PDB file of C-alpha atoms in Angstrom:
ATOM      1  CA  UNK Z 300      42.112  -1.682   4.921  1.00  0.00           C
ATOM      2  CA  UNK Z 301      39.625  -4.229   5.981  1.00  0.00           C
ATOM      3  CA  UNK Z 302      35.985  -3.497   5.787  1.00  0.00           C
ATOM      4  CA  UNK Z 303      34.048  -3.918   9.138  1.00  0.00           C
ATOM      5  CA  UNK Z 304      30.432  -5.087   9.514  1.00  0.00           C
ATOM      6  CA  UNK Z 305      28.423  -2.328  11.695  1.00  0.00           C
ATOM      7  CA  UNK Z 306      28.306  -4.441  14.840  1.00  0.00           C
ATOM      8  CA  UNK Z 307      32.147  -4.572  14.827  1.00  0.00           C
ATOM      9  CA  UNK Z 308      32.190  -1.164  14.189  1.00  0.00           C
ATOM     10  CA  UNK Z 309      30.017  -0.168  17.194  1.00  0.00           C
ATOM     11  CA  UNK Z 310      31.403  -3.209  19.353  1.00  0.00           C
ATOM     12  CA  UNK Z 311      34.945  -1.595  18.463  1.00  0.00           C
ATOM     13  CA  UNK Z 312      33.952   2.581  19.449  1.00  0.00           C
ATOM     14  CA  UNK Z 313      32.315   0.871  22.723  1.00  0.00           C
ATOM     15  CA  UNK Z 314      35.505  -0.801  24.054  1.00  0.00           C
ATOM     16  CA  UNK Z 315      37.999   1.947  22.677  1.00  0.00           C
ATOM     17  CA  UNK Z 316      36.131   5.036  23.964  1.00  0.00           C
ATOM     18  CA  UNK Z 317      35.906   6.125  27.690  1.00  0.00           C
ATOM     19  CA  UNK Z 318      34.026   8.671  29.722  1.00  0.00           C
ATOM     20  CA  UNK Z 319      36.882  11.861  30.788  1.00  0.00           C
ATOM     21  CA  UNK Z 320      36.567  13.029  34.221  1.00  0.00           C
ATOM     22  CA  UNK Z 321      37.526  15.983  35.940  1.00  0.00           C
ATOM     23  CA  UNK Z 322      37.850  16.563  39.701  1.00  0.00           C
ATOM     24  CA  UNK Z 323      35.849  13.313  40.254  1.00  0.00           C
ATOM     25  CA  UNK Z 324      33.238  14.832  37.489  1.00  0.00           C
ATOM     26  CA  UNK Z 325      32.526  13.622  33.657  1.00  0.00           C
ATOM     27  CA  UNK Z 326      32.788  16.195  31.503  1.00  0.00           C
ATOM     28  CA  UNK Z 327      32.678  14.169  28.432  1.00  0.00           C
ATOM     29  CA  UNK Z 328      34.249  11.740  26.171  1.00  0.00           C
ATOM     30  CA  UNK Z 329      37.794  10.720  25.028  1.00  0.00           C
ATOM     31  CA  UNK Z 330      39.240   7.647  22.789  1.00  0.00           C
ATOM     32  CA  UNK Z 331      42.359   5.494  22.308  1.00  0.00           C
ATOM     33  CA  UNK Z 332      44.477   6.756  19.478  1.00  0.00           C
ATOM     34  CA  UNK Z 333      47.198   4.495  20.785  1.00  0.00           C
ATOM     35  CA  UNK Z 334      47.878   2.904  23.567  1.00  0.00           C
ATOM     36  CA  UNK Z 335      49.593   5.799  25.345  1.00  0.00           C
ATOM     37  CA  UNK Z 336      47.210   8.557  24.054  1.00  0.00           C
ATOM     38  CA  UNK Z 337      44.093   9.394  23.886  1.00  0.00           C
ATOM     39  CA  UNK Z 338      42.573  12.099  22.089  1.00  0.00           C
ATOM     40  CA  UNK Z 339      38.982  14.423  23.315  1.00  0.00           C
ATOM     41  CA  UNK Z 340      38.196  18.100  22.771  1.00  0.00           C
ATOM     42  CA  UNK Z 341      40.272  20.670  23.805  1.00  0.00           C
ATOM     43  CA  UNK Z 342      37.285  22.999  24.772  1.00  0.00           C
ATOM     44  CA  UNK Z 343      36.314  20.080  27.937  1.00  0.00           C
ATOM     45  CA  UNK Z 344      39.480  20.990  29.746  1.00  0.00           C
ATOM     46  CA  UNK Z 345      39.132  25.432  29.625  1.00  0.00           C
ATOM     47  CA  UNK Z 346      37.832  25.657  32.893  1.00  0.00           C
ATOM     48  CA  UNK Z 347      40.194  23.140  34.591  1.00  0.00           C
ATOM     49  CA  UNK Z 348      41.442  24.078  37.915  1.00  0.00           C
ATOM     50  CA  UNK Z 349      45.343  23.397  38.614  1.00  0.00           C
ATOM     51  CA  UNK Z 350      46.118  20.430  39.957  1.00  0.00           C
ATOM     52  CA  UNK Z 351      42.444  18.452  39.273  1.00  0.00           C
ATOM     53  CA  UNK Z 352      42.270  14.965  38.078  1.00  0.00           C
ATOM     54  CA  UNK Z 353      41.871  13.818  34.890  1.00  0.00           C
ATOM     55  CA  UNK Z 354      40.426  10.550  34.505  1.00  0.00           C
ATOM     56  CA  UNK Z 355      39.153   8.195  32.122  1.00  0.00           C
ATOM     57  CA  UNK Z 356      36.657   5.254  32.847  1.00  0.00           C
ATOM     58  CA  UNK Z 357      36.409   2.269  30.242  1.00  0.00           C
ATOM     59  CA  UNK Z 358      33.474  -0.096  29.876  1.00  0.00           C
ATOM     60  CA  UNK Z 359      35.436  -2.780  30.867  1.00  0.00           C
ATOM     61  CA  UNK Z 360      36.090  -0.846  34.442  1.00  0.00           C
ATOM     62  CA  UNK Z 361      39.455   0.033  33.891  1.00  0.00           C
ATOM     63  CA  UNK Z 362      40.553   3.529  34.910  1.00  0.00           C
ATOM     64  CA  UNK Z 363      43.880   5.479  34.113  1.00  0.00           C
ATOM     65  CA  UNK Z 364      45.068   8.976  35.526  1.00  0.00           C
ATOM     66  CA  UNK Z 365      45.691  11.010  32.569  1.00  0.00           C
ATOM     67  CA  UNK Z 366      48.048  14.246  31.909  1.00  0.00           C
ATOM     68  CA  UNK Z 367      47.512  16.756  29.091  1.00  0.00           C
ATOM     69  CA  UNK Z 368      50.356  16.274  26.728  1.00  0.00           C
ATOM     70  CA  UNK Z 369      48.649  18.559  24.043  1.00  0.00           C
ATOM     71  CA  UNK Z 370      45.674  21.189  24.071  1.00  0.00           C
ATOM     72  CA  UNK Z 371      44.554  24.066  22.010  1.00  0.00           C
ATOM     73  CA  UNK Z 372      41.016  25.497  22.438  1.00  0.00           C
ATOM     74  CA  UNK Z 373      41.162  28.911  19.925  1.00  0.00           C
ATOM     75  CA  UNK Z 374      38.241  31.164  18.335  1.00  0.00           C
ATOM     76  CA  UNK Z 375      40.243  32.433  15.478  1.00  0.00           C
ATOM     77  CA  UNK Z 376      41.708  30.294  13.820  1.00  0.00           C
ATOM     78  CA  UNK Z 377      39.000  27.571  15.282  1.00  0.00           C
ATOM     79  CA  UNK Z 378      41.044  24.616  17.491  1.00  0.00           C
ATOM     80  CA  UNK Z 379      39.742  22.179  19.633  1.00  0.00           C
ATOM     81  CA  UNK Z 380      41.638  19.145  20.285  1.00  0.00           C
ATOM     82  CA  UNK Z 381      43.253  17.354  23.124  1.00  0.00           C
ATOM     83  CA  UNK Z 382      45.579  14.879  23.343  1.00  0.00           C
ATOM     84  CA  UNK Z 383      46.105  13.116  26.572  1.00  0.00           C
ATOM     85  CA  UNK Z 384      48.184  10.177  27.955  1.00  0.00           C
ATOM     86  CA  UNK Z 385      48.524   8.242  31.155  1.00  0.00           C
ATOM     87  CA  UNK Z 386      50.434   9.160  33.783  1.00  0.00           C
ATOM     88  CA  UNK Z 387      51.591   5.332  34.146  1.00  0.00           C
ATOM     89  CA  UNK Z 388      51.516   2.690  31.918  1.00  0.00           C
ATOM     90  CA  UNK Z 389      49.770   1.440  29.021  1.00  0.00           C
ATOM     91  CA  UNK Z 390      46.267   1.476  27.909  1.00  0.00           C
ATOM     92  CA  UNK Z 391      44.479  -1.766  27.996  1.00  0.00           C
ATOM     93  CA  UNK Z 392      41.864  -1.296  25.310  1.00  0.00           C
ATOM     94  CA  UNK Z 393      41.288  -1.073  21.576  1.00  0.00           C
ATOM     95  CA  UNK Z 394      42.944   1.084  19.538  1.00  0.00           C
ATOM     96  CA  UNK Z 395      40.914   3.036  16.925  1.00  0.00           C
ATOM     97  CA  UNK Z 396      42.689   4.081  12.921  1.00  0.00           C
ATOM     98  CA  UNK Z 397      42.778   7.367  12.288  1.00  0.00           C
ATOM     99  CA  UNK Z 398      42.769   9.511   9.203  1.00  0.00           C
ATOM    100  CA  UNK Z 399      43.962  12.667   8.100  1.00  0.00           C
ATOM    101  CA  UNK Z 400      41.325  13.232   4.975  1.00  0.00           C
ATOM    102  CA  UNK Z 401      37.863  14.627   4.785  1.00  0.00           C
ATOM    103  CA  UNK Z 402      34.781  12.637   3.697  1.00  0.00           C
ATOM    104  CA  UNK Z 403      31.814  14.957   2.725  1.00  0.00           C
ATOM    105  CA  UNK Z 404      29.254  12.481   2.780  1.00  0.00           C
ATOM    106  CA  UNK Z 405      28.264   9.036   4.206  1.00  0.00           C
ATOM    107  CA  UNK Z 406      27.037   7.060   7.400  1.00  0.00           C
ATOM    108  CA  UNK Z 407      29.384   7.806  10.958  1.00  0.00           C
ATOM    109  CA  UNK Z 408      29.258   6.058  14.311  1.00  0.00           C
ATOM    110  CA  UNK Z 409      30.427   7.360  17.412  1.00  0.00           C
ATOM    111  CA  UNK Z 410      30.303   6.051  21.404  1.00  0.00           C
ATOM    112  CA  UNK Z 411      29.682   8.975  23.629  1.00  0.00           C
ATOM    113  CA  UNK Z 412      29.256   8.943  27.558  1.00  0.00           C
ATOM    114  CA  UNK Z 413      25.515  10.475  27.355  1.00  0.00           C
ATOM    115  CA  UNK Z 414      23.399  12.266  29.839  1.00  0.00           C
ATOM    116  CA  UNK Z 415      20.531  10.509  29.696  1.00  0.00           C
ATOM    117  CA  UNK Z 416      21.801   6.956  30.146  1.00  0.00           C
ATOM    118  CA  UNK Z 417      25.158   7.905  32.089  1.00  0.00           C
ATOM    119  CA  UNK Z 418      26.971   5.399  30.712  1.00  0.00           C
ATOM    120  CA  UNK Z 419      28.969   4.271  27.069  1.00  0.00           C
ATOM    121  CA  UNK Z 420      26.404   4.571  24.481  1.00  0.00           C
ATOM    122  CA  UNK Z 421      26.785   3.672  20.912  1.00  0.00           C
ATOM    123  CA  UNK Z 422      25.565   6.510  18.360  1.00  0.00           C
ATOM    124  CA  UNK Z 423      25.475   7.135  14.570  1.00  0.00           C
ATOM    125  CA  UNK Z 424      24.413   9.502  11.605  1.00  0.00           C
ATOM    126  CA  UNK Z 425      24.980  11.044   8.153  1.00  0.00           C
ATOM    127  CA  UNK Z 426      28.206  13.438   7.588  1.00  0.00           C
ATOM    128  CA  UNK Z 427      26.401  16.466   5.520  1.00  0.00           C
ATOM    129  CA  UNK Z 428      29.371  18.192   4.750  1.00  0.00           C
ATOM    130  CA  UNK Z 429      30.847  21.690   5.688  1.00  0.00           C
ATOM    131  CA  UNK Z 430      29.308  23.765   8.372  1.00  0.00           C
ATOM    132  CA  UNK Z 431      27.430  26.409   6.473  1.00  0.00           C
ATOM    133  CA  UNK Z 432      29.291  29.974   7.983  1.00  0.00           C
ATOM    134  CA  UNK Z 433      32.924  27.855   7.885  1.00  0.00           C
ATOM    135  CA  UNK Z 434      35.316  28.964   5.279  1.00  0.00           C
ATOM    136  CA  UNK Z 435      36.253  25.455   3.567  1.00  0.00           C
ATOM    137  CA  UNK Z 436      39.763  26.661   2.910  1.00  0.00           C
ATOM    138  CA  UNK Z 437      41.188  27.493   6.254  1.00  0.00           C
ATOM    139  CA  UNK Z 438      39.528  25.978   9.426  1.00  0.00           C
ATOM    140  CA  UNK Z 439      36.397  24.464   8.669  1.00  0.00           C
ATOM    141  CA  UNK Z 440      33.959  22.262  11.164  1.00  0.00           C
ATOM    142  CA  UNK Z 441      32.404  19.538  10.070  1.00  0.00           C
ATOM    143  CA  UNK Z 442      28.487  19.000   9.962  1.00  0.00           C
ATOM    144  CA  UNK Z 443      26.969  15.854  10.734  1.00  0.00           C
ATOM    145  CA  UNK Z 444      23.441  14.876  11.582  1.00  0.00           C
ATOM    146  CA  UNK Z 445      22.496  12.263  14.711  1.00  0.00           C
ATOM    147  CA  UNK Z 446      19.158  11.976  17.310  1.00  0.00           C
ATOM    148  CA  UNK Z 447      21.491  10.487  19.563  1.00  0.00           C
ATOM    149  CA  UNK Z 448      24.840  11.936  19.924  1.00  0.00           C
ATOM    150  CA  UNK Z 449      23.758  15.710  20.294  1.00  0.00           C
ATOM    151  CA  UNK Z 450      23.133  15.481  24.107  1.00  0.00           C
ATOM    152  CA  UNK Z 451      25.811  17.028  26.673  1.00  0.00           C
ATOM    153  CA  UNK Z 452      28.715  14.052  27.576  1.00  0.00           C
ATOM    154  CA  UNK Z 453      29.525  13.543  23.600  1.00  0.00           C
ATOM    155  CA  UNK Z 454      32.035  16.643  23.132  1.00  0.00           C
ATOM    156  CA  UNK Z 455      35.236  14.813  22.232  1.00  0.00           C
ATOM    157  CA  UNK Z 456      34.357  11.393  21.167  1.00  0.00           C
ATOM    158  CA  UNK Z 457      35.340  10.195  17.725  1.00  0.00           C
ATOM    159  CA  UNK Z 458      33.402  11.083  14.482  1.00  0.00           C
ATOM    160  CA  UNK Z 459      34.182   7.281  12.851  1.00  0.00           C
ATOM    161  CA  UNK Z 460      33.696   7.306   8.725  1.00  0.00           C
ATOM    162  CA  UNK Z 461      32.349   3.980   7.359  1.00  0.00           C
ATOM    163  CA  UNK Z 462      33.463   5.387   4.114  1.00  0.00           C
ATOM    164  CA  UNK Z 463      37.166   6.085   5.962  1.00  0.00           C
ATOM    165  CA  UNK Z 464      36.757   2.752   8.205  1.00  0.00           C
ATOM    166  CA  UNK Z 465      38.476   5.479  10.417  1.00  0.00           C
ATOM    167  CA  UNK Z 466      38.194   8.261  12.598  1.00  0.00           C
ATOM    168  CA  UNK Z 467      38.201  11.616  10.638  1.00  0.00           C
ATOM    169  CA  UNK Z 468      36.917  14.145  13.034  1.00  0.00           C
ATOM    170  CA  UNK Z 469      36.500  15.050  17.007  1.00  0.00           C
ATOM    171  CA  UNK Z 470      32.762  16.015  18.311  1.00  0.00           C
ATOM    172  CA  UNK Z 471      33.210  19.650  19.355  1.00  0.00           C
ATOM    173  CA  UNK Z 472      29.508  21.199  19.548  1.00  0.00           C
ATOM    174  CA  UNK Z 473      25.968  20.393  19.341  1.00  0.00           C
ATOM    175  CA  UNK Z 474      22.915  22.825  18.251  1.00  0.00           C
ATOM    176  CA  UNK Z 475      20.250  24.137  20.689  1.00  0.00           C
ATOM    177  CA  UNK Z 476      17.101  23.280  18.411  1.00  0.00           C
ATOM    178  CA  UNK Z 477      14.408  21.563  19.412  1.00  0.00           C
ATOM    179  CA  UNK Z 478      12.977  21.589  16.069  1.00  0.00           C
ATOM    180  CA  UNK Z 479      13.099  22.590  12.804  1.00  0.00           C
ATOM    181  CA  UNK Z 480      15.570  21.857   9.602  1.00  0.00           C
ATOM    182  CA  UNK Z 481      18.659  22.287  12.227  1.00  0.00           C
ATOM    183  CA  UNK Z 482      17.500  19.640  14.823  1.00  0.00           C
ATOM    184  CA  UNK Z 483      20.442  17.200  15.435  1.00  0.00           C
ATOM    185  CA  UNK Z 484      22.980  19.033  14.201  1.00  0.00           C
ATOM    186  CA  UNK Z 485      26.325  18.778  15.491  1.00  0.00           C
ATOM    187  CA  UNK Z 486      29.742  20.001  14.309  1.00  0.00           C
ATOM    188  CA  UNK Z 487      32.610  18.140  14.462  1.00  0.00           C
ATOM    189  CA  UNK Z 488      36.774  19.645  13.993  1.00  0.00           C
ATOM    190  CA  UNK Z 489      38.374  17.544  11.646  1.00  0.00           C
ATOM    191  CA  UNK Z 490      41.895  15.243  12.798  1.00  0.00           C
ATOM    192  CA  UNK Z 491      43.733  17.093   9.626  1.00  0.00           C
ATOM    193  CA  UNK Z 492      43.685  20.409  11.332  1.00  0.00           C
ATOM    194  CA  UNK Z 493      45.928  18.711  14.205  1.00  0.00           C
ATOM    195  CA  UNK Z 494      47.506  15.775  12.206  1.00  0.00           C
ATOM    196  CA  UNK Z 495      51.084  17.038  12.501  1.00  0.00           C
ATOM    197  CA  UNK Z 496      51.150  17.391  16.178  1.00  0.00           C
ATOM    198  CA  UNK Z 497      48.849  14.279  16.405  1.00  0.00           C
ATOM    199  CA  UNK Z 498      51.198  12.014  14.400  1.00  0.00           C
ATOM    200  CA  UNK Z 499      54.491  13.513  16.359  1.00  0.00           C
ATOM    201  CA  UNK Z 500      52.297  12.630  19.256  1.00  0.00           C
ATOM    202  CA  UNK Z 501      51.957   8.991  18.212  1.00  0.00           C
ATOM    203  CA  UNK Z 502      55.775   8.385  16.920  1.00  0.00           C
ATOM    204  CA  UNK Z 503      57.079   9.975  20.427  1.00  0.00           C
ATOM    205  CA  UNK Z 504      54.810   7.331  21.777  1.00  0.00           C
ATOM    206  CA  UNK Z 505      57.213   5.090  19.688  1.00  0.00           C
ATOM    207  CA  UNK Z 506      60.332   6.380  21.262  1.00  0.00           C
ATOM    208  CA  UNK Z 507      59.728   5.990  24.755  1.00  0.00           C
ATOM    209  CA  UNK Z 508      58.426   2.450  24.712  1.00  0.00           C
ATOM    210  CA  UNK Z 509      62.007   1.218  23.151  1.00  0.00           C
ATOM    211  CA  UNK Z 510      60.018   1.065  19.443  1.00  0.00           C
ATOM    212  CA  UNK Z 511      62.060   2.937  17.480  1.00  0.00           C
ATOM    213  CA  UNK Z 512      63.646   3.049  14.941  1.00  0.00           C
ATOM    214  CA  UNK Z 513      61.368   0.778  13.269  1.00  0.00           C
ATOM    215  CA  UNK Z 514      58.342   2.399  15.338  1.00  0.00           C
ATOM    216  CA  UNK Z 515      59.270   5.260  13.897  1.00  0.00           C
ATOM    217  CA  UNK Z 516      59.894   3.306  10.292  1.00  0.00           C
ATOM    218  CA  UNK Z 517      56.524   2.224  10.016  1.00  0.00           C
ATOM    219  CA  UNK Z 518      54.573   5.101  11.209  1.00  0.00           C
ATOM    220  CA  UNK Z 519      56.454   7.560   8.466  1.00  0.00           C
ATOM    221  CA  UNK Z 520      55.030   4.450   6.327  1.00  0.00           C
ATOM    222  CA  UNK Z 521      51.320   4.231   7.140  1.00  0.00           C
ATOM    223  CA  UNK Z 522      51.114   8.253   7.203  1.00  0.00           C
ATOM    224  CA  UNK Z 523      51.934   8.167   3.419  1.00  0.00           C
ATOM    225  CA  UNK Z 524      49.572   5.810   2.528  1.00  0.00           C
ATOM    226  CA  UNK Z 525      47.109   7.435   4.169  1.00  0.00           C
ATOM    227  CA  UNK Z 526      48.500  10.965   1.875  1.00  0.00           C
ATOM    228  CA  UNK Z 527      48.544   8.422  -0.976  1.00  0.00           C
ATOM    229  CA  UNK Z 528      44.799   7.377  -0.954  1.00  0.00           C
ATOM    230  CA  UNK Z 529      43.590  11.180  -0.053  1.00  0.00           C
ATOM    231  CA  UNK Z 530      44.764  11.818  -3.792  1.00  0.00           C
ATOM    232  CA  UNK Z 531      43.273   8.494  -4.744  1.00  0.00           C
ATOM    233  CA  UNK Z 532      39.527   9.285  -3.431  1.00  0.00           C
ATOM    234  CA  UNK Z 533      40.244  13.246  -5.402  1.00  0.00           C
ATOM    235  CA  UNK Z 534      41.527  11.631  -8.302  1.00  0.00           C
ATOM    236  CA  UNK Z 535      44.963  12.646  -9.061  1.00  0.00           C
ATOM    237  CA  UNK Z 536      46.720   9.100  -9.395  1.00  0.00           C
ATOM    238  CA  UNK Z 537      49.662  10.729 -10.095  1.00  0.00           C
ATOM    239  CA  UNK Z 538      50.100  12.406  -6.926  1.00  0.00           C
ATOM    240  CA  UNK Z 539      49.436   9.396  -5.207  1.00  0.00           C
ATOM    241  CA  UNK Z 540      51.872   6.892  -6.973  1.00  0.00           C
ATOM    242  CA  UNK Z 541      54.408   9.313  -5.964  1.00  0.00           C
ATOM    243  CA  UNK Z 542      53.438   9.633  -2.252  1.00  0.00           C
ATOM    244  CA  UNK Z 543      53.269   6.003  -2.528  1.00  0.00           C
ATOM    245  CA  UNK Z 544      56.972   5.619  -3.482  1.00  0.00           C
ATOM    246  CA  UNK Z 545      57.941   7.315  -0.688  1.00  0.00           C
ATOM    247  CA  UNK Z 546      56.000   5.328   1.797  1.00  0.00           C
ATOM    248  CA  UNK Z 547      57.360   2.559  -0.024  1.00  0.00           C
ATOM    249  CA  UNK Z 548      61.009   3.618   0.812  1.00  0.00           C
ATOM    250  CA  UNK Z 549      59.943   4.056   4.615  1.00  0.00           C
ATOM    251  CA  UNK Z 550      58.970   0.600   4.404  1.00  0.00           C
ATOM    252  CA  UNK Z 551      61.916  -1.227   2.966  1.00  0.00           C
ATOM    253  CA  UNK Z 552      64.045   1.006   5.978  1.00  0.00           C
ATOM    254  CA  UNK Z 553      61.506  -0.631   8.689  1.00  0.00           C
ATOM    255  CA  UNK Z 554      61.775  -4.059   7.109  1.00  0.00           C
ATOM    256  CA  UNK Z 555      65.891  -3.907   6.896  1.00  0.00           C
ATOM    257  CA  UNK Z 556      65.499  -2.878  10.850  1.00  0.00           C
ATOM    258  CA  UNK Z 557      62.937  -5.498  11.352  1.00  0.00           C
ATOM    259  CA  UNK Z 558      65.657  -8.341   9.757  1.00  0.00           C
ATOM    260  CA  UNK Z 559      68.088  -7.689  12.345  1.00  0.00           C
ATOM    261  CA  UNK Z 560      65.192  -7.098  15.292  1.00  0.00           C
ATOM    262  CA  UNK Z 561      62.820 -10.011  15.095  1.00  0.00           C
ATOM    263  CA  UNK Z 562      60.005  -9.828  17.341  1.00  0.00           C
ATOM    264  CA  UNK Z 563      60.345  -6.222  17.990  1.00  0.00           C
ATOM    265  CA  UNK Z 564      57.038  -4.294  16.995  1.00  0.00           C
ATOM    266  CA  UNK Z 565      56.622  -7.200  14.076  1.00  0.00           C
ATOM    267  CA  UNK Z 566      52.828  -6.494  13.783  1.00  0.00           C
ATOM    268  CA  UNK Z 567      53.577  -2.305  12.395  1.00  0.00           C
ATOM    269  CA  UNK Z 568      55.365  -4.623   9.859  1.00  0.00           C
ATOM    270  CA  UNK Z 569      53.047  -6.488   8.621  1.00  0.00           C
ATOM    271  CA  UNK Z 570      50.121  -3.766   8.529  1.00  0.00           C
ATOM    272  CA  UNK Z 571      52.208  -1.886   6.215  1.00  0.00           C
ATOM    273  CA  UNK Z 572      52.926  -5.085   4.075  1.00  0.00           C
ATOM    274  CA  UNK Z 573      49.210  -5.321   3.923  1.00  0.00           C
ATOM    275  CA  UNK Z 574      48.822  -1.226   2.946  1.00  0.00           C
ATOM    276  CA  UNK Z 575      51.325  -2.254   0.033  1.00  0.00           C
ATOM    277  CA  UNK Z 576      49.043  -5.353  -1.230  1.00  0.00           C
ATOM    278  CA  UNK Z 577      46.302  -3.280  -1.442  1.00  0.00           C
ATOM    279  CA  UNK Z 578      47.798  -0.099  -3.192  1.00  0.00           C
ATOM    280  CA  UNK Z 579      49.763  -2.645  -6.211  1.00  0.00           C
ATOM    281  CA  UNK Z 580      46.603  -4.276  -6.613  1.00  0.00           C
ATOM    282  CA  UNK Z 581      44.577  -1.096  -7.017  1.00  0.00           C
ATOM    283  CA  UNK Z 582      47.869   0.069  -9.032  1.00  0.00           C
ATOM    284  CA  UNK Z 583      47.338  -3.321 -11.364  1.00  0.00           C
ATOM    285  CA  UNK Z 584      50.996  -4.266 -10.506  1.00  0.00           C
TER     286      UNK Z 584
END
């Protein structure tokens, strides 16, 4: 995975993330997981009347009619995530990594549609770790620290890791206080909690636009990778060589496909070379 300067970062969040309207109103933010989905927080749509609009409004002026494809907004077990796609077409903007693992620690950026400015603002902080009343082993919110992001029009966009050099979590809530140790605090609900239904989200995505099977190939590919270097960052190499023979395996099926289908979806093809350069050399083979 390539390393990003900050500016690229923040010049990346600004031209993949869009304001979400309702009924002609924002109600917060969303981003592009892919180019037929884009992913917000599941709590923005509870009050939706049927039949309302759902828009969203890039910084490059570009609007799409969206449809809920997936939502879940739940106290117990906690769930907030939405997953939306447009009603025609394809989205014309940048589309942003994802990641299924957890980082603890380290510097975030995020692009929210704020009150105060009305518009696309870039955003960033420090990830502090668990929320202090979560219970780490089932459902547990992420808490991250920003002056910026904690105003009303951020619930849903994308809690970017520079540690990750992808998105790891949704913003779901903000605190109340003015002042004091808790000022800035915002909680975020983490992509693993909704990773299966994300990824079949993404590989449907696949189907439809004529991409699979290699589509299909190469996303079973990347997903183990990503498994593989969870167990890298915790430590058990062992774990991960073995996840990484088996996205090694879904590789070799998309590259067969890809020899008798040149042209079709050649770029999935050579990301996952890439993913396989970078896991022998930290391997030493």
């Amino acid at each position: 995975m390539v390393n990003m300067t900050e500016d690229k970062i923040k010049k990346l969040l600004y031209e993949a993330c869009c304001s979400i309207h309702i009924g002609g109103k924002i109600v917060g933010t969303g981003w592009v997981a892919s180019d037929c989905c884009i992913i917000s927080a599941g709590h923005l749509f509870a009050k939706m009347v049927p039949g309302e609009e759902i828009t969203a409004h890039f910084s490059n002026n570009r609007m799409y009619s969206l449809e809920v494809k997936s939502r879940e907004y739940t106290h117990d077990p906690l769930t907030d995530y939405a997953i939306l796609r447009p009603q025609s077409g394809k989205i014309d903007a940048p589309i942003l990594e994802c990641s299924d693992c957890i980082e603890l620690s380290g510097k975030f950026y995020t692009c929210g549609n704020g009150k105060t400015l009305m518009a696309l603002s870039s955003a960033e902080g420090e990830i502090v770790g668990y929320a202090e009343n979560s219970n780490n082993d089932v459902r547990s919110l992420l808490k991250v620290t920003s002056p910026q992001s904690g105003e009303p029009g951020y619930s849903g966009c994308p809690i970017y890791s520079a540690k990750a050099n992808a998105v790891i979590a949704i913003q779901v809530e903000a605190t109340s206080c003015k002042s004091g140790p808790e000022r800035d605090t915002i909680l975020a609900y983490p992509l693993k909690y909704f990773w299966v239904e994300l990824s079949n989200s993404l590989k449907n995505d696949f189907i439809e636009t004529k991409e699979d099977p290699l589509g299909l190939a190469c996303i079973d590919a990347e997903t183990e990778f990503d498994r593989a270097n969870v167990y890298v960052r915790r430590g058990d190499q062992m774990c991960a060589d073995g996840i990484h023979d088996v996205a090694l395996q879904c590789y070799k099926i998309a590259k067969k496909i890809f020899e008798t289908e040149v042209g079709v979806a050649s770029k999935y093809v050579v990301s996952i070379q890439r993913r396989i350069e970078e896991t022998e050399k930290r391997r030493g083979g």
